[in-house]
Amino acid sequence: MDTAGLGRTRIAVSAGFFAQGLVFAAIVTQVPRLQDRFGYGEGTITAILVMIAVLSGVGSVVAGLVAARRSSGTAFVGALLVIAAGALLIGVSPSFVPMVGAFAFYGLGLGAVDASMNMQGVRVQSALGRSVMGGFHGWWSVGGIVGALYTSGTTGVDMPVSVSLGIVAAATAIATVAGAGHFVHGREADADAGLSAAGLDLPWRPVLVFGAVILIFYAADTGTLAWSSVYLDDALGASKAVVPLGFAAYQVGALASRFGGDLLVRRRGAAWVAGTGTAVGVVGLGVVVAAPVSAVAIVGFAVTGLGLAILAPLSFAALSSAVPAAALDVAIARMNLANYLGAILGGGVIGAAASAGHLRWAFVIPLAVVPLVWTAVRSFPGAGGRAPAVKRSPHG
């Protein structure tokens, strides 16, 4: 691929990451209005979220199969169209049961997009020969922020949920069709696609090592995103205007981490960035737990995002240098399952502690778990390139 073509591919893949964040935020931030429409409570929301996480795991596996048999670009296009359709179906659902079905459909697409967009990202990074995965994930965060602001604006003018999500769905579908031809559609597994599809050449050790980092990150990430507002409200008595600032501060920190992380990886290596990011994240969580007032907690959430948000793109990039090229797409799809296990554990365990009235102690859980990332730091590439502690034998 020539330089101009690679540049267009990078833009198209960035747009795909942005679309995933946009649709996710646009849907999640409409949940209160859907509650008002259909009259369900917090327990039902939790059940729906768990269902989405489980079905996202299924979608991730399906994306791996499609990538092995066709290409990750094909999987990415199909998955983006599924989440667009899912957003539309959620918005136009006439009653509770169809809405649950629409969320299930969206969950399948969510997992498929998560897997295929990271497949695309590591292919682009490999072609460029330098770290860009942090920036791709940064565009996801930008999409999330835009989606939340979009919902705030459409809610302020009382736009119906069906119209609001319909516009997001249409924009996503149009952008996907426009960018489809620029995604990476070739397969490095062409010589033996069946081997890759069957997973026979997939080394499990790097999948498990970097998957553990993914699990820990998403447990902390989901817990923070889901419970930061509740913590500021109930534990620290923040005003209604201040309550959303914990979420916003974390996302701002995440943006800085991801867009700035690539430069640090190029200069110091992924291992140094992963270790330092973990340390910064631990400090941030410590500030959150010890915060006497909401302003201090908000700073803590920003520092947490600044430290931890780079771990996910680093893990996917590190996996690409630790497994055979023919097995990469399948490896990413399988490692991506840790994303949803982490989300279930983070939202569920922290939620259980929060429900028991121990909101401050709820954030002690990620504070205790995140340092485990240090045990995997040596497996990330150093400044010179490949992961030193993960062997690339065919059987792991």
Short mmCIF file of C-alpha atoms in Angstrom, two decimals:
data_model
loop_
_atom_site.label_atom_id
_atom_site.label_comp_id
_atom_site.label_asym_id
_atom_site.label_seq_id
_atom_site.Cartn_x
_atom_site.Cartn_y
_atom_site.Cartn_z
CA MET A 1 0.00 0.00 0.00
CA ASP A 2 1.42 3.44 -0.93
CA THR A 3 1.78 6.29 1.55
CA ALA A 4 -1.37 8.09 0.37
CA GLY A 5 -3.42 4.89 0.53
CA LEU A 6 -2.11 4.10 4.00
CA GLY A 7 -3.03 7.61 5.11
CA ARG A 8 -6.60 7.14 3.87
CA THR A 9 -6.77 3.79 5.62
CA ARG A 10 -5.62 5.35 8.87
CA ILE A 11 -8.32 8.02 8.59
CA ALA A 12 -11.00 5.42 7.80
CA VAL A 13 -10.00 3.21 10.74
CA SER A 14 -9.90 6.24 13.06
CA ALA A 15 -13.42 7.10 11.88
CA GLY A 16 -14.51 3.55 12.73
CA PHE A 17 -13.14 3.89 16.28
CA PHE A 18 -14.90 7.26 16.56
CA ALA A 19 -18.19 5.75 15.36
CA GLN A 20 -18.00 2.98 17.94
CA GLY A 21 -17.53 5.51 20.76
CA LEU A 22 -20.25 7.77 19.36
CA VAL A 23 -22.90 5.05 19.10
CA PHE A 24 -22.02 3.58 22.50
CA ALA A 25 -22.30 6.94 24.26
CA ALA A 26 -25.44 7.94 22.37
CA ILE A 27 -27.17 4.75 23.52
CA VAL A 28 -25.91 4.63 27.11
CA THR A 29 -26.81 8.26 27.80
CA GLN A 30 -30.38 7.62 26.60
CA VAL A 31 -30.96 4.94 29.25
CA PRO A 32 -32.71 7.32 31.71
CA ARG A 33 -35.22 8.34 29.02
CA LEU A 34 -35.80 4.69 28.09
CA GLN A 35 -36.40 3.98 31.78
CA ASP A 36 -39.03 6.70 31.89
CA ARG A 37 -40.68 5.36 28.73
CA PHE A 38 -40.85 1.70 29.73
CA GLY A 39 -40.77 1.93 33.54
CA TYR A 40 -37.96 -0.44 34.50
CA GLY A 41 -35.54 -0.10 37.40
CA GLU A 42 -31.83 -0.33 38.16
CA GLY A 43 -31.94 -4.12 38.53
CA THR A 44 -33.24 -4.44 34.98
CA ILE A 45 -30.51 -2.11 33.72
CA THR A 46 -27.89 -4.32 35.36
CA ALA A 47 -29.41 -7.43 33.74
CA ILE A 48 -29.42 -5.76 30.31
CA LEU A 49 -25.80 -4.69 30.72
CA VAL A 50 -24.76 -8.23 31.63
CA MET A 51 -26.68 -9.57 28.62
CA ILE A 52 -24.90 -7.09 26.36
CA ALA A 53 -21.52 -8.10 27.76
CA VAL A 54 -22.20 -11.81 27.21
CA LEU A 55 -23.47 -11.28 23.66
CA SER A 56 -20.54 -8.97 22.94
CA GLY A 57 -18.29 -11.93 23.69
CA VAL A 58 -20.20 -13.94 21.10
CA GLY A 59 -19.88 -11.07 18.61
CA SER A 60 -16.12 -10.95 19.20
CA VAL A 61 -15.77 -14.64 18.36
CA VAL A 62 -17.92 -14.22 15.23
CA ALA A 63 -15.69 -11.33 14.12
CA GLY A 64 -12.68 -13.60 14.47
CA LEU A 65 -14.30 -16.24 12.27
CA VAL A 66 -15.26 -13.69 9.61
CA ALA A 67 -11.78 -12.18 9.67
CA ALA A 68 -10.15 -15.60 9.24
CA ARG A 69 -12.42 -16.60 6.36
CA ARG A 70 -12.75 -13.21 4.64
CA SER A 71 -10.87 -10.28 6.21
CA SER A 72 -10.93 -8.09 9.30
CA GLY A 73 -12.03 -5.23 7.03
CA THR A 74 -15.12 -7.20 6.03
CA ALA A 75 -15.81 -7.98 9.69
CA PHE A 76 -15.39 -4.28 10.59
CA VAL A 77 -17.81 -3.07 7.93
CA GLY A 78 -20.47 -5.62 8.87
CA ALA A 79 -20.11 -4.94 12.59
CA LEU A 80 -20.38 -1.16 12.21
CA LEU A 81 -23.59 -1.59 10.20
CA VAL A 82 -24.95 -3.89 12.94
CA ILE A 83 -24.39 -1.33 15.72
CA ALA A 84 -25.96 1.36 13.53
CA ALA A 85 -29.02 -0.84 13.03
CA GLY A 86 -29.02 -1.70 16.74
CA ALA A 87 -29.10 1.98 17.70
CA LEU A 88 -32.03 2.56 15.34
CA LEU A 89 -33.94 -0.45 16.67
CA ILE A 90 -33.43 0.64 20.29
CA GLY A 91 -34.75 4.09 19.47
CA VAL A 92 -37.90 2.94 17.66
CA SER A 93 -38.78 0.04 19.99
CA PRO A 94 -42.50 0.30 20.79
CA SER A 95 -42.35 -1.69 24.04
CA PHE A 96 -39.99 -3.24 26.57
CA VAL A 97 -39.51 -6.69 25.00
CA PRO A 98 -38.55 -5.41 21.52
CA MET A 99 -36.18 -2.97 23.22
CA VAL A 100 -34.41 -5.84 25.00
CA GLY A 101 -34.16 -7.65 21.66
CA ALA A 102 -32.66 -4.52 20.11
CA PHE A 103 -30.09 -4.28 22.90
CA ALA A 104 -29.20 -7.93 22.30
CA PHE A 105 -28.67 -7.25 18.60
CA TYR A 106 -26.57 -4.21 19.45
CA GLY A 107 -24.50 -6.29 21.89
CA LEU A 108 -23.51 -8.72 19.14
CA GLY A 109 -22.37 -5.83 16.96
CA LEU A 110 -20.58 -4.14 19.85
CA GLY A 111 -18.34 -7.16 20.40
CA ALA A 112 -17.69 -7.59 16.69
CA VAL A 113 -16.68 -3.95 16.31
CA ASP A 114 -14.41 -4.06 19.37
CA ALA A 115 -12.55 -7.05 17.95
CA SER A 116 -12.39 -6.02 14.28
CA MET A 117 -11.40 -2.40 14.93
CA ASN A 118 -8.39 -3.58 16.94
CA MET A 119 -7.52 -6.05 14.16
CA GLN A 120 -7.55 -3.13 11.75
CA GLY A 121 -5.59 -0.92 14.11
CA VAL A 122 -2.70 -3.35 14.57
CA ARG A 123 -2.52 -3.92 10.79
CA VAL A 124 -2.17 -0.17 10.22
CA GLN A 125 0.40 0.14 13.01
CA SER A 126 2.40 -2.71 11.49
CA ALA A 127 2.32 -1.07 8.06
CA LEU A 128 3.39 2.30 9.46
CA GLY A 129 6.13 0.80 11.61
CA ARG A 130 5.42 3.02 14.62
CA SER A 131 2.98 3.17 17.54
CA VAL A 132 -0.45 4.56 16.59
CA MET A 133 -2.82 2.32 18.56
CA GLY A 134 -3.14 4.84 21.36
CA GLY A 135 -4.40 7.42 18.88
CA PHE A 136 -6.98 5.01 17.48
CA HIS A 137 -8.35 4.41 20.97
CA GLY A 138 -8.20 8.14 21.55
CA TRP A 139 -10.65 8.61 18.69
CA TRP A 140 -12.98 6.16 20.47
CA SER A 141 -12.86 8.48 23.50
CA VAL A 142 -13.54 11.51 21.30
CA GLY A 143 -16.55 9.71 19.87
CA GLY A 144 -17.79 8.98 23.37
CA ILE A 145 -17.52 12.60 24.42
CA VAL A 146 -19.26 13.81 21.25
CA GLY A 147 -22.01 11.22 21.75
CA ALA A 148 -22.64 12.34 25.31
CA LEU A 149 -22.73 16.01 24.31
CA TYR A 150 -25.02 15.16 21.40
CA THR A 151 -27.48 13.41 23.73
CA SER A 152 -27.35 16.34 26.13
CA GLY A 153 -28.23 18.71 23.30
CA THR A 154 -31.00 16.59 21.79
CA THR A 155 -32.51 15.96 25.22
CA GLY A 156 -32.41 19.69 25.93
CA VAL A 157 -34.58 20.39 22.88
CA ASP A 158 -36.80 17.39 23.69
CA MET A 159 -35.93 15.49 20.52
CA PRO A 160 -37.56 12.01 20.57
CA VAL A 161 -35.18 9.14 21.33
CA SER A 162 -36.16 7.51 18.03
CA VAL A 163 -35.05 10.58 16.06
CA SER A 164 -31.91 11.14 18.13
CA LEU A 165 -30.66 7.57 17.74
CA GLY A 166 -31.91 7.42 14.15
CA ILE A 167 -29.62 10.32 13.20
CA VAL A 168 -26.65 8.60 14.87
CA ALA A 169 -27.49 5.34 13.09
CA ALA A 170 -27.74 7.04 9.69
CA ALA A 171 -24.48 8.95 10.16
CA THR A 172 -22.67 5.77 11.20
CA ALA A 173 -24.00 3.77 8.26
CA ILE A 174 -23.09 6.49 5.75
CA ALA A 175 -19.58 6.87 7.17
CA THR A 176 -19.10 3.09 7.15
CA VAL A 177 -20.10 2.73 3.51
CA ALA A 178 -17.88 5.68 2.58
CA GLY A 179 -14.86 4.25 4.38
CA ALA A 180 -15.35 0.56 3.58
CA GLY A 181 -13.04 0.57 0.59
CA HIS A 182 -10.18 2.03 2.62
CA PHE A 183 -10.13 -0.60 5.38
CA VAL A 184 -7.48 -3.33 5.32
CA HIS A 185 -9.12 -6.22 3.47
CA GLY A 186 -6.14 -8.46 2.79
CA ARG A 187 -5.35 -11.40 5.04
CA GLU A 188 -1.89 -12.40 6.18
CA ALA A 189 -3.38 -15.85 6.74
CA ASP A 190 -4.19 -16.48 3.07
CA ALA A 191 -1.66 -19.28 2.78
CA ASP A 192 -3.36 -21.27 5.49
CA ALA A 193 -6.60 -19.62 6.55
CA GLY A 194 -7.99 -22.87 7.86
CA LEU A 195 -5.13 -23.19 10.33
CA SER A 196 -5.77 -19.72 11.69
CA ALA A 197 -9.52 -20.20 11.80
CA ALA A 198 -9.15 -23.41 13.74
CA GLY A 199 -6.81 -21.70 16.15
CA LEU A 200 -4.21 -24.47 15.74
CA ASP A 201 -1.37 -22.00 15.31
CA LEU A 202 -2.51 -19.72 18.13
CA PRO A 203 -0.07 -19.38 21.05
CA TRP A 204 -2.19 -19.00 24.15
CA ARG A 205 0.37 -17.58 26.56
CA PRO A 206 0.46 -14.03 25.10
CA VAL A 207 -3.32 -14.10 24.71
CA LEU A 208 -3.64 -14.88 28.42
CA VAL A 209 -0.92 -12.46 29.56
CA PHE A 210 -2.18 -9.44 27.66
CA GLY A 211 -5.78 -10.58 28.12
CA ALA A 212 -5.25 -10.34 31.88
CA VAL A 213 -4.14 -6.72 31.45
CA ILE A 214 -7.25 -6.05 29.33
CA LEU A 215 -9.45 -7.66 31.99
CA ILE A 216 -7.95 -5.58 34.81
CA PHE A 217 -8.16 -2.36 32.80
CA TYR A 218 -11.80 -2.82 31.79
CA ALA A 219 -12.78 -3.84 35.32
CA ALA A 220 -11.36 -0.53 36.61
CA ASP A 221 -12.62 1.42 33.59
CA THR A 222 -16.19 0.11 33.77
CA GLY A 223 -16.34 0.59 37.52
CA THR A 224 -15.15 4.17 37.19
CA LEU A 225 -17.47 5.09 34.32
CA ALA A 226 -20.49 3.41 35.92
CA TRP A 227 -20.03 4.56 39.53
CA SER A 228 -18.06 7.82 39.54
CA SER A 229 -21.22 9.95 39.40
CA VAL A 230 -22.90 7.92 42.14
CA TYR A 231 -19.78 8.22 44.30
CA LEU A 232 -19.65 12.00 43.94
CA ASP A 233 -23.38 12.28 44.64
CA ASP A 234 -23.93 9.87 47.51
CA ALA A 235 -20.54 9.63 49.23
CA LEU A 236 -19.24 13.18 48.81
CA GLY A 237 -22.49 15.15 48.52
CA ALA A 238 -21.67 16.89 45.25
CA SER A 239 -24.26 19.10 43.61
CA LYS A 240 -26.15 17.88 40.54
CA ALA A 241 -24.05 20.17 38.36
CA VAL A 242 -20.80 18.72 39.74
CA VAL A 243 -21.82 15.03 39.67
CA PRO A 244 -21.10 14.46 35.93
CA LEU A 245 -17.62 15.99 36.23
CA GLY A 246 -16.05 12.77 37.53
CA PHE A 247 -16.99 10.97 34.31
CA ALA A 248 -15.83 13.94 32.23
CA ALA A 249 -12.51 14.23 34.10
CA TYR A 250 -11.76 10.55 33.60
CA GLN A 251 -12.46 10.85 29.86
CA VAL A 252 -10.23 13.92 29.55
CA GLY A 253 -7.43 12.02 31.28
CA ALA A 254 -8.04 9.06 28.96
CA LEU A 255 -7.80 11.31 25.89
CA ALA A 256 -4.46 12.73 27.01
CA SER A 257 -3.19 9.23 27.83
CA ARG A 258 -4.09 7.77 24.45
CA PHE A 259 -3.08 10.60 22.16
CA GLY A 260 0.13 11.24 24.10
CA GLY A 261 0.92 7.60 24.77
CA ASP A 262 2.04 6.79 21.23
CA LEU A 263 4.82 9.38 21.42
CA LEU A 264 6.01 7.98 24.73
CA VAL A 265 5.97 4.43 23.33
CA ARG A 266 8.17 5.52 20.42
CA ARG A 267 10.65 7.15 22.82
CA ARG A 268 10.65 4.83 25.83
CA GLY A 269 8.98 1.59 24.75
CA ALA A 270 5.64 0.00 25.62
CA ALA A 271 6.97 -1.72 28.75
CA TRP A 272 7.98 1.60 30.32
CA VAL A 273 4.68 3.25 29.35
CA ALA A 274 2.64 0.32 30.73
CA GLY A 275 4.52 0.33 34.04
CA THR A 276 4.39 4.10 34.43
CA GLY A 277 0.74 4.27 33.40
CA THR A 278 -0.15 1.66 35.98
CA ALA A 279 1.68 3.63 38.68
CA VAL A 280 -0.12 6.84 37.72
CA GLY A 281 -3.46 5.00 37.70
CA VAL A 282 -2.83 3.61 41.18
CA VAL A 283 -2.07 7.12 42.46
CA GLY A 284 -5.29 8.40 40.88
CA LEU A 285 -7.40 5.66 42.45
CA GLY A 286 -5.74 6.33 45.79
CA VAL A 287 -6.74 9.98 45.54
CA VAL A 288 -10.33 8.96 44.70
CA VAL A 289 -10.55 6.65 47.72
CA ALA A 290 -9.04 9.17 50.13
CA ALA A 291 -10.80 12.27 48.73
CA PRO A 292 -12.41 14.38 51.47
CA VAL A 293 -14.39 16.50 48.98
CA SER A 294 -15.69 16.15 45.45
CA ALA A 295 -13.07 18.46 43.86
CA VAL A 296 -10.25 16.19 45.04
CA ALA A 297 -12.08 13.08 43.79
CA ILE A 298 -12.56 14.68 40.37
CA VAL A 299 -8.81 15.31 40.14
CA GLY A 300 -8.30 11.67 41.15
CA PHE A 301 -10.57 10.45 38.35
CA ALA A 302 -8.62 12.55 35.82
CA VAL A 303 -5.31 11.12 37.02
CA THR A 304 -6.77 7.59 36.91
CA GLY A 305 -7.76 8.02 33.26
CA LEU A 306 -4.38 9.57 32.44
CA GLY A 307 -2.61 6.50 33.79
CA LEU A 308 -4.79 3.54 32.88
CA ALA A 309 -6.38 4.37 29.51
CA ILE A 310 -3.23 3.58 27.51
CA LEU A 311 -3.19 -0.05 28.75
CA ALA A 312 -5.81 -1.36 26.29
CA PRO A 313 -4.16 -0.13 23.06
CA LEU A 314 -0.75 -1.21 24.39
CA SER A 315 -2.07 -4.73 25.02
CA PHE A 316 -3.54 -5.17 21.54
CA ALA A 317 -0.36 -3.79 19.95
CA ALA A 318 1.85 -6.04 22.08
CA LEU A 319 -0.16 -9.10 21.10
CA SER A 320 0.52 -8.37 17.43
CA SER A 321 4.26 -8.74 18.04
CA ALA A 322 3.89 -11.91 20.10
CA VAL A 323 1.81 -14.21 17.84
CA PRO A 324 2.28 -15.46 14.27
CA ALA A 325 0.76 -13.13 11.67
CA ALA A 326 -1.54 -15.88 10.40
CA ALA A 327 -3.17 -16.21 13.82
CA LEU A 328 -3.33 -12.51 14.72
CA ASP A 329 -6.98 -11.77 13.93
CA VAL A 330 -8.17 -14.87 15.78
CA ALA A 331 -5.88 -14.02 18.72
CA ILE A 332 -7.29 -10.49 18.96
CA ALA A 333 -10.87 -11.76 18.82
CA ARG A 334 -10.20 -14.20 21.65
CA MET A 335 -8.22 -11.79 23.80
CA ASN A 336 -11.01 -9.27 23.37
CA LEU A 337 -13.26 -11.58 25.42
CA ALA A 338 -11.37 -10.33 28.49
CA ASN A 339 -12.89 -6.91 27.77
CA TYR A 340 -16.38 -8.13 28.63
CA LEU A 341 -15.34 -10.32 31.54
CA GLY A 342 -13.63 -7.27 33.00
CA ALA A 343 -16.71 -5.14 32.39
CA ILE A 344 -18.93 -7.67 34.15
CA LEU A 345 -16.56 -7.98 37.09
CA GLY A 346 -15.93 -4.25 37.34
CA GLY A 347 -19.53 -3.17 37.08
CA GLY A 348 -20.83 -6.09 39.16
CA VAL A 349 -18.31 -6.26 42.01
CA ILE A 350 -17.98 -2.51 42.43
CA GLY A 351 -21.74 -2.21 42.01
CA ALA A 352 -22.31 -4.80 44.75
CA ALA A 353 -20.07 -2.86 47.12
CA ALA A 354 -21.79 0.38 46.18
CA SER A 355 -25.23 -1.17 46.67
CA ALA A 356 -24.18 -2.31 50.13
CA GLY A 357 -23.60 1.32 51.06
CA HIS A 358 -19.81 1.22 50.96
CA LEU A 359 -19.15 3.57 48.05
CA ARG A 360 -15.70 4.65 49.20
CA TRP A 361 -14.66 1.05 49.73
CA ALA A 362 -16.02 0.19 46.29
CA PHE A 363 -13.06 2.02 44.71
CA VAL A 364 -10.61 0.17 46.94
CA ILE A 365 -11.35 -2.88 44.75
CA PRO A 366 -9.72 -1.50 41.57
CA LEU A 367 -7.02 0.13 43.72
CA ALA A 368 -6.09 -3.35 44.98
CA VAL A 369 -6.36 -5.10 41.59
CA VAL A 370 -4.68 -2.65 39.18
CA PRO A 371 -1.15 -3.17 40.60
CA LEU A 372 -1.32 -6.74 39.27
CA VAL A 373 -0.60 -5.23 35.84
CA TRP A 374 3.01 -4.81 36.97
CA THR A 375 3.44 -8.59 36.82
CA ALA A 376 2.89 -8.41 33.04
CA VAL A 377 4.95 -5.30 32.27
CA ARG A 378 8.05 -7.25 31.19
CA SER A 379 5.97 -8.94 28.49
CA PHE A 380 5.42 -5.63 26.67
CA PRO A 381 7.94 -4.54 24.01
CA GLY A 382 10.78 -2.35 25.19
CA ALA A 383 12.13 0.64 23.35
CA GLY A 384 13.62 -1.66 20.76
CA GLY A 385 10.46 -3.45 19.70
CA ARG A 386 9.36 -7.00 20.50
CA ALA A 387 7.97 -8.40 23.70
CA PRO A 388 10.88 -10.03 25.54
CA ALA A 389 9.02 -12.36 27.82
CA VAL A 390 6.49 -13.91 25.46
CA LYS A 391 7.69 -16.62 23.10
CA ARG A 392 6.16 -17.01 19.67
CA SER A 393 6.15 -20.78 19.52
CA PRO A 394 3.19 -22.15 17.59
CA HIS A 395 1.67 -23.67 20.70
CA GLY A 396 2.45 -20.88 23.16
#
